[in-house]
Short mmCIF file of C-alpha atoms in Angstrom, two decimals:
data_model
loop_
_atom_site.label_atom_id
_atom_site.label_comp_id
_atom_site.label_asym_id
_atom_site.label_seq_id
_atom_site.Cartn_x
_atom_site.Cartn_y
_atom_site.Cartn_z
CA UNK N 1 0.00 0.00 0.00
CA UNK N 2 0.82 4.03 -0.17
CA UNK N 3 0.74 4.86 3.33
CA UNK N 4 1.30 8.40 4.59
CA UNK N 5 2.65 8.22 8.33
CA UNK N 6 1.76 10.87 11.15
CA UNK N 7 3.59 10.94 14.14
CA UNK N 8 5.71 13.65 15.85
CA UNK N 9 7.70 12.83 19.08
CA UNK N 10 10.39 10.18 19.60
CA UNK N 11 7.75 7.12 20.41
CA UNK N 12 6.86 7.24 16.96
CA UNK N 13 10.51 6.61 15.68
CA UNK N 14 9.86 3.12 15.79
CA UNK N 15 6.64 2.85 14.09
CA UNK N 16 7.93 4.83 10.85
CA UNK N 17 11.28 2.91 10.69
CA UNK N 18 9.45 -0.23 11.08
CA UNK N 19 6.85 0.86 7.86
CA UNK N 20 9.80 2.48 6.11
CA UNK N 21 11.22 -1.74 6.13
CA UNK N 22 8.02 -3.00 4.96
CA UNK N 23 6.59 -3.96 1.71
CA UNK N 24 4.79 -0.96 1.97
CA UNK N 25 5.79 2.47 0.56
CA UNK N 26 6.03 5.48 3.05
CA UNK N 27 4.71 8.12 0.75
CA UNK N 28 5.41 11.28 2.86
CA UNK N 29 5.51 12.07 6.31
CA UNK N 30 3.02 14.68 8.41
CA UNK N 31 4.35 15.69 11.41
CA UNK N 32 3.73 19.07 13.98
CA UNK N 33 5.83 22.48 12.96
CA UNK N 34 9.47 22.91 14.22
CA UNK N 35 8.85 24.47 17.84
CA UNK N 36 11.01 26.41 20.18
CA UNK N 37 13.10 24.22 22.71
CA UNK N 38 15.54 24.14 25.63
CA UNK N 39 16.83 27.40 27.44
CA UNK N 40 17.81 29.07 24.03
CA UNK N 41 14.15 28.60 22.98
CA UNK N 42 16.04 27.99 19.03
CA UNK N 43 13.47 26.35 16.73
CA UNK N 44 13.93 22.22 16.74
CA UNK N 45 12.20 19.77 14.30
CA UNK N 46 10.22 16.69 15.38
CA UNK N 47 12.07 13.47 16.53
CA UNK N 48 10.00 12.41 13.59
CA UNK N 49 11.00 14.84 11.28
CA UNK N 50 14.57 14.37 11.77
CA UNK N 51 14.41 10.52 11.56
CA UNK N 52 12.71 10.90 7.94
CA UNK N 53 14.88 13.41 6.84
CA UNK N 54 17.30 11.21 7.30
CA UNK N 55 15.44 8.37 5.68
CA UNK N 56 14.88 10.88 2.47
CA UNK N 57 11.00 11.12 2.76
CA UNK N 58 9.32 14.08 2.46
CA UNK N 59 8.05 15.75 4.90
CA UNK N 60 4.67 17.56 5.37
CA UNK N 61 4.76 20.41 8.41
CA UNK N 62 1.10 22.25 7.69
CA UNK N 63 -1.95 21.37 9.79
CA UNK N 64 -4.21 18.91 8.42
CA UNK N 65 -6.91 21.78 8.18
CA UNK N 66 -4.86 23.82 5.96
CA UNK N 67 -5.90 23.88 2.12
CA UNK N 68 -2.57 23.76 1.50
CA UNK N 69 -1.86 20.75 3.40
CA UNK N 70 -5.09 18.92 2.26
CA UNK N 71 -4.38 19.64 -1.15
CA UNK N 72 -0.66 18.04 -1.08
CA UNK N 73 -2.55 14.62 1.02
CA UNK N 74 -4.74 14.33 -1.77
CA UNK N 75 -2.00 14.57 -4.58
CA UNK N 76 0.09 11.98 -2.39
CA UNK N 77 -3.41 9.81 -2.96
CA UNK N 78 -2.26 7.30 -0.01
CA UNK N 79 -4.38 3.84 0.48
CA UNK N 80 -4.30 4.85 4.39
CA UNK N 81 -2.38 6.36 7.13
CA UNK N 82 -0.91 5.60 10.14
CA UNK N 83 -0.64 8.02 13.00
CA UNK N 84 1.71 7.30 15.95
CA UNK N 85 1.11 10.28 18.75
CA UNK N 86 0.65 13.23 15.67
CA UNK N 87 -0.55 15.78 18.38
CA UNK N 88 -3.61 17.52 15.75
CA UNK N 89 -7.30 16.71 15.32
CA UNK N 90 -8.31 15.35 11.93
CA UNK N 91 -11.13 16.80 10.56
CA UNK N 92 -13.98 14.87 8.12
CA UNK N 93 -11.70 16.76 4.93
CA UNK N 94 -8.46 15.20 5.86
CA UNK N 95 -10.35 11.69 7.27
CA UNK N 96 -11.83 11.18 3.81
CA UNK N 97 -8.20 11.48 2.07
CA UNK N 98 -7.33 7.62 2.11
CA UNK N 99 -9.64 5.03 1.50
CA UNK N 100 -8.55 2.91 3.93
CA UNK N 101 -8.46 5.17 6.43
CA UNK N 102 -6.12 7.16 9.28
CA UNK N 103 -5.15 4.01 11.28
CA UNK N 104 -3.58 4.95 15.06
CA UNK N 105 -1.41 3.11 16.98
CA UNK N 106 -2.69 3.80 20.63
CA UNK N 107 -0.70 3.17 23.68
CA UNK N 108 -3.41 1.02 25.71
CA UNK N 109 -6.06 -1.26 25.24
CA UNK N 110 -9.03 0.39 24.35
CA UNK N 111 -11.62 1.63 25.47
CA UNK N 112 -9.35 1.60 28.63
CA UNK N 113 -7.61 4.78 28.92
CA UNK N 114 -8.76 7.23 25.48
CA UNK N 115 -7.01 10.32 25.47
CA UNK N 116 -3.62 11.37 25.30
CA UNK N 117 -2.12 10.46 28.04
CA UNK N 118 -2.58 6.52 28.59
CA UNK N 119 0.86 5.18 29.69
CA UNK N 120 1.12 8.10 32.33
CA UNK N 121 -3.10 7.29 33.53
CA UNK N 122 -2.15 3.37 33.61
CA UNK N 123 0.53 3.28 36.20
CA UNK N 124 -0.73 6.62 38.25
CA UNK N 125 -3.93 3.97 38.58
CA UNK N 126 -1.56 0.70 39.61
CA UNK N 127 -2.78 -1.03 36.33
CA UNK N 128 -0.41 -4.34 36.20
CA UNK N 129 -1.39 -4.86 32.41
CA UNK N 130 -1.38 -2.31 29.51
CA UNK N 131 -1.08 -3.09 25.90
CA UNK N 132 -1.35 -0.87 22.46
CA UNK N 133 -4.38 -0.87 20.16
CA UNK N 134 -4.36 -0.64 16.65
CA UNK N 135 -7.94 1.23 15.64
CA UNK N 136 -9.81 2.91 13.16
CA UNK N 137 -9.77 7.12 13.48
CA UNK N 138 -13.45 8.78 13.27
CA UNK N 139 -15.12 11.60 15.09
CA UNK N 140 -14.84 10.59 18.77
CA UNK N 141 -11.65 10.47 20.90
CA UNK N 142 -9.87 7.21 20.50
CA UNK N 143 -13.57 6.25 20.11
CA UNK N 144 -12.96 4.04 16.68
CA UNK N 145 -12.85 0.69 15.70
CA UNK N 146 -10.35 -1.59 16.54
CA UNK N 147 -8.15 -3.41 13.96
CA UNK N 148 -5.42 -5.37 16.65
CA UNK N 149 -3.93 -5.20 19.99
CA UNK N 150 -1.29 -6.52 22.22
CA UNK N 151 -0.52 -6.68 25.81
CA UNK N 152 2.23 -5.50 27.97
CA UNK N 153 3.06 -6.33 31.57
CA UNK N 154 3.40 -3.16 33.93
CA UNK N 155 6.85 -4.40 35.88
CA UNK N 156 6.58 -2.69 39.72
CA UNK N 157 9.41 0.05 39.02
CA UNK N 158 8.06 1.45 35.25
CA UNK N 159 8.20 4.99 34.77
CA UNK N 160 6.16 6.12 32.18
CA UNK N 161 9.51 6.47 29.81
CA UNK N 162 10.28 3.07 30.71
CA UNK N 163 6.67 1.17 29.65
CA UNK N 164 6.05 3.99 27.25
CA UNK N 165 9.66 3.17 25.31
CA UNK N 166 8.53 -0.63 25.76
CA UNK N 167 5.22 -0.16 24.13
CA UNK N 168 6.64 1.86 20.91
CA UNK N 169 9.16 -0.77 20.24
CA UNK N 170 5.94 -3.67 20.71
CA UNK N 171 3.90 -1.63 19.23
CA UNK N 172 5.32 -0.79 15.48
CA UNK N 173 5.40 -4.86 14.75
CA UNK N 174 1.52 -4.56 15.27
CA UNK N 175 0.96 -1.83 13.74
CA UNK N 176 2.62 -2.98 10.71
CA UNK N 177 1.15 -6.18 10.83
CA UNK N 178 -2.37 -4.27 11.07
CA UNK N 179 -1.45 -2.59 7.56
CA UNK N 180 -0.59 -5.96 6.04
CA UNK N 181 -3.83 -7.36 7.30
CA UNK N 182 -5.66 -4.35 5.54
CA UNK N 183 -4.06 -4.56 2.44
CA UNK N 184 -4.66 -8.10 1.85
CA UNK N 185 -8.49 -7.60 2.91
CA UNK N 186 -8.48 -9.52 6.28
CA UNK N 187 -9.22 -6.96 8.46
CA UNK N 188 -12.86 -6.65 9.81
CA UNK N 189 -12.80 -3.67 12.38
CA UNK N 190 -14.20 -5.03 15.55
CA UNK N 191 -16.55 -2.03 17.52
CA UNK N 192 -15.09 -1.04 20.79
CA UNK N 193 -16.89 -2.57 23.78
CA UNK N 194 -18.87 -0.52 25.38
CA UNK N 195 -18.04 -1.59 29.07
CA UNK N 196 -14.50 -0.64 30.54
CA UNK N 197 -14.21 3.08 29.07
CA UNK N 198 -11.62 4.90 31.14
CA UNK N 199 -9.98 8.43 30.29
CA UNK N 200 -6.36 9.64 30.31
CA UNK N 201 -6.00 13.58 29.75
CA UNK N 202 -3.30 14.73 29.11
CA UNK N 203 -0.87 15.49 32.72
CA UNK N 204 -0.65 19.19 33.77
CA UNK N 205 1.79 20.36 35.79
CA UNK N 206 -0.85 20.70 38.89
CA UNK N 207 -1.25 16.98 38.34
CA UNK N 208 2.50 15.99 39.34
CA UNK N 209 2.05 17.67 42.60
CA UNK N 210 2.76 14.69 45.21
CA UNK N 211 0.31 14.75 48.07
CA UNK N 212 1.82 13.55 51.01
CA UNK N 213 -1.64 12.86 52.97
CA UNK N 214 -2.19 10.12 49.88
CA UNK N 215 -0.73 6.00 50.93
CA UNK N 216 2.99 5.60 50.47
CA UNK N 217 1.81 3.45 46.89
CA UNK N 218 -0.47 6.52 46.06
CA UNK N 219 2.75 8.66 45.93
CA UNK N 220 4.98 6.20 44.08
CA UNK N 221 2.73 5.10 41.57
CA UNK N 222 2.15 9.37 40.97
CA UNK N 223 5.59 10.24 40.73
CA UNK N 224 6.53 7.17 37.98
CA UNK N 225 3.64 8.50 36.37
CA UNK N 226 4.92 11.61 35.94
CA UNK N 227 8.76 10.53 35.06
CA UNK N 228 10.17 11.61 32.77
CA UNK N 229 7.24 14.39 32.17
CA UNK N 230 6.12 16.71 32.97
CA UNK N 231 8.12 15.52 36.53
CA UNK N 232 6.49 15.14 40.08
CA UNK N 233 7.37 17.81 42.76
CA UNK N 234 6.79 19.14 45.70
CA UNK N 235 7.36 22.40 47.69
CA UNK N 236 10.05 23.09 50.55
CA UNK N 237 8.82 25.00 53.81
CA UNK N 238 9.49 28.47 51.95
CA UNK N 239 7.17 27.31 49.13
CA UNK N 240 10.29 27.09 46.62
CA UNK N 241 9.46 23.89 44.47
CA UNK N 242 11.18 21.03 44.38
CA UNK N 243 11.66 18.13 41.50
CA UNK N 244 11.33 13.97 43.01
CA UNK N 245 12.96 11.27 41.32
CA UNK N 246 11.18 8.22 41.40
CA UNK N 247 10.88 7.11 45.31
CA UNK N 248 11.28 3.62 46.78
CA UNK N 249 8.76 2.43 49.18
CA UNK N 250 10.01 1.82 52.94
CA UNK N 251 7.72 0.27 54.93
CA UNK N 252 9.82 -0.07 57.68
CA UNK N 253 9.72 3.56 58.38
CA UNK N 254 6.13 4.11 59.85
CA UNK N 255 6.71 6.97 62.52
CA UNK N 256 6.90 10.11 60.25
CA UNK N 257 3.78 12.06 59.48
CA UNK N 258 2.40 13.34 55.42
CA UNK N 259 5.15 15.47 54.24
CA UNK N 260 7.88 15.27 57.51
CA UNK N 261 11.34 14.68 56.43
CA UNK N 262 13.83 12.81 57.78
CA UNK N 263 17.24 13.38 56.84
CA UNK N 264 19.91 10.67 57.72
CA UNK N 265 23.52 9.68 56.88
CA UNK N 266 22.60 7.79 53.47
CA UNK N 267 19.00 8.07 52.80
CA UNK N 268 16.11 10.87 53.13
CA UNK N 269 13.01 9.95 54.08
CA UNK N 270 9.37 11.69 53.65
CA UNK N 271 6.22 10.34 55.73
CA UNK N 272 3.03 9.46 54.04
CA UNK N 273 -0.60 8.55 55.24
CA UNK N 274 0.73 4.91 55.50
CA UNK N 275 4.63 4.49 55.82
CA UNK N 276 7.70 6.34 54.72
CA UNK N 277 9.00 6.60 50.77
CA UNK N 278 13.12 7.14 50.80
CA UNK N 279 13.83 10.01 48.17
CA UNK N 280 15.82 9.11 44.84
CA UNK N 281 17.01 12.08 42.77
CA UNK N 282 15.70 15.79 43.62
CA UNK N 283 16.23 18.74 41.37
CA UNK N 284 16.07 21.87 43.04
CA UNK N 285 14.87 24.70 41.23
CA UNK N 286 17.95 26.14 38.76
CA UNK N 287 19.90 22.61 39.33
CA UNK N 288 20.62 19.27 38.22
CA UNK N 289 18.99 16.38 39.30
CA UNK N 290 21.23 15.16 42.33
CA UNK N 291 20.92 12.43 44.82
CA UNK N 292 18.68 13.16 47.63
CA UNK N 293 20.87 12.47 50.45
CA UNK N 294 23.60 14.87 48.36
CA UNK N 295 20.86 17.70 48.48
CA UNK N 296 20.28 17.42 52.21
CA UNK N 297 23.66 17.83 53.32
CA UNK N 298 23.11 21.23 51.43
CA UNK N 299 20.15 22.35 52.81
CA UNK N 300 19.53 24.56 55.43
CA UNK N 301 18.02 22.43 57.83
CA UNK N 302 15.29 20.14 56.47
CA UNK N 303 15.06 17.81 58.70
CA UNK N 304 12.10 17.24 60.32
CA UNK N 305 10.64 20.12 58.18
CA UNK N 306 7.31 19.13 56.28
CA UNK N 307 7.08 19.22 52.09
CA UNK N 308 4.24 20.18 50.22
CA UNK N 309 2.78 23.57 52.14
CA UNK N 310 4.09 25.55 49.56
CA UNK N 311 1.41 27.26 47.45
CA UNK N 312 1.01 25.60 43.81
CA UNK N 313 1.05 28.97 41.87
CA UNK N 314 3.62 30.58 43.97
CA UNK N 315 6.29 28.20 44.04
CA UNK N 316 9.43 28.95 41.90
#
């Protein structure tokens, strides 16, 4: 088949290299505008675009929306499309282009978790299975239906990065096997169930704030959840904010109250409604992550002091 492929940060690396090795032909690629990035704010192209630079495909940077754009889809006349985390709504215009259809690769099984954050929801909810979902785009949210899927154990210590690299690498075998399928007319899309709907927006900033009053699990399934983005904190006693690391669960420690630190020769401890979580990395604000125990020695006496009365807006 022609397949045009839609995808824009580093998670869908996999999916277009994988296509790009099929019998298929890659026709073009869509992917969001350069954007500013990093302290210099300098204009830097997708992960995706730089990948299929390098692979020599062209590469489409308009909105879906835009005549201009619509106009060069329809020239490229693809069978169907696959879109790997694109980032932009596709209206009924763009929808219509290939015959076959916009097919997405989805990072959980649906109807479980729609939306754009699924990998982050899963874990932040102690799910011990995920998967990826091949489906069918239409009108709704990650309503459509569903071509394949696969499963993927959630191990105890995933980050998002860590299941969320897992399920790109599992997931551009399936999604390439999903195209083959169509091609050769095997495919019958299977409606989504209508029991087990669960939704994943996307993680604000507010939403990586760890609440110490929460169980010791409750605050380590939050902050994996939120590594590597957009990065769980807290705030210090003088409401200054700081970055957590993902925290290991001590159970032994059960005389600390939500939010009291406990600073000792090795390891830094923070109290919880249920036992004690010993601090990994911390990035204070202006710094490098560092190790927890490294930060305490520098501190102006935190011991004992509690985490997490800072105000949201006001911290730094």
């Amino acid at each position: 088949m022609r397949i045009l492929f839609a995808g824009t940060p580093e998670v869908a690396v996999p999916s277009l290299e994988a296509l790009v090795a099929s019998p298929h032909e890659v026709v073009a690629v869509l992917t969001r505008a350069d954007a500013p990035a990093g302290r210099g704010k300098r204009l830097t192209p997708t992960p995706v675009r730089v990948r299929a630079e390098e692979l020599g495909l062209e590469v489409i940077t308009g909105r879906p929306r835009d005549p201009e754009t619509l106009a060069r889809l329809r020239e490229l006349a693809p069978d169907a499309a696959a879109v790997v985390a694109y980032g932009e709504i596709l209206r009924p215009d763009a929808l219509a282009i290939p015959p076959l259809g916009w097919i997405n690769l989805h990072f959980s099984i649906l109807p479980a978790w729609r939306g754009a954050a699924p990998v982050q929801r899963a874990i932040m909810a102690g799910d011990e299975v995920t998967g990826a979902t091949t489906f069918v785009i239409g009108d709704g949210v990650d309503t459509g239906p569903v071509l394949g899927t696969l499963t993927e154990t959630v191990r105890p210590r995933d980050t998002a990065g860590d299941l969320l690299d897992r399920l790109a690498h599992a997931g551009a075998p399936l999604l390439v096997a999903t195209m083959d399928a169509l091609a050769a007319g095997q495919l019958l899309p299977e409606p989504q169930p209508a029991d087990g709907i669960s939704h994943a927006p996307k993680i604000e900033v507010a939403d990586a704030r760890v609440d110490w009053a929460l169980p010791a699990l409750a605050v380590d399934r939050r902050v994996r959840g939120c590594t590597p983005a957009p990065g769980a904190w807290t705030t210090l006693p003088d409401g200054a904010r700081l970055g957590l690391g993902p925290v290991t669960l001590a159970p032994d420690v059960t005389d600390l109250a939500p939010g009291e630190l406990r600073v000792g020769r090795r390891d830094v401890h923070v109290g919880t409604a249920t036992h004690a979580v010993r601090l990994g990395e911390v990035q204070p604000v202006g710094k490098k992550l560092m190790a927890a125990a490294d930060w305490a020695r520098g501190a102006r006496g935190p011991d004992g002091a509690p985490l997490g009365d800072g105000s949201i807006l006001g911290a730094a």
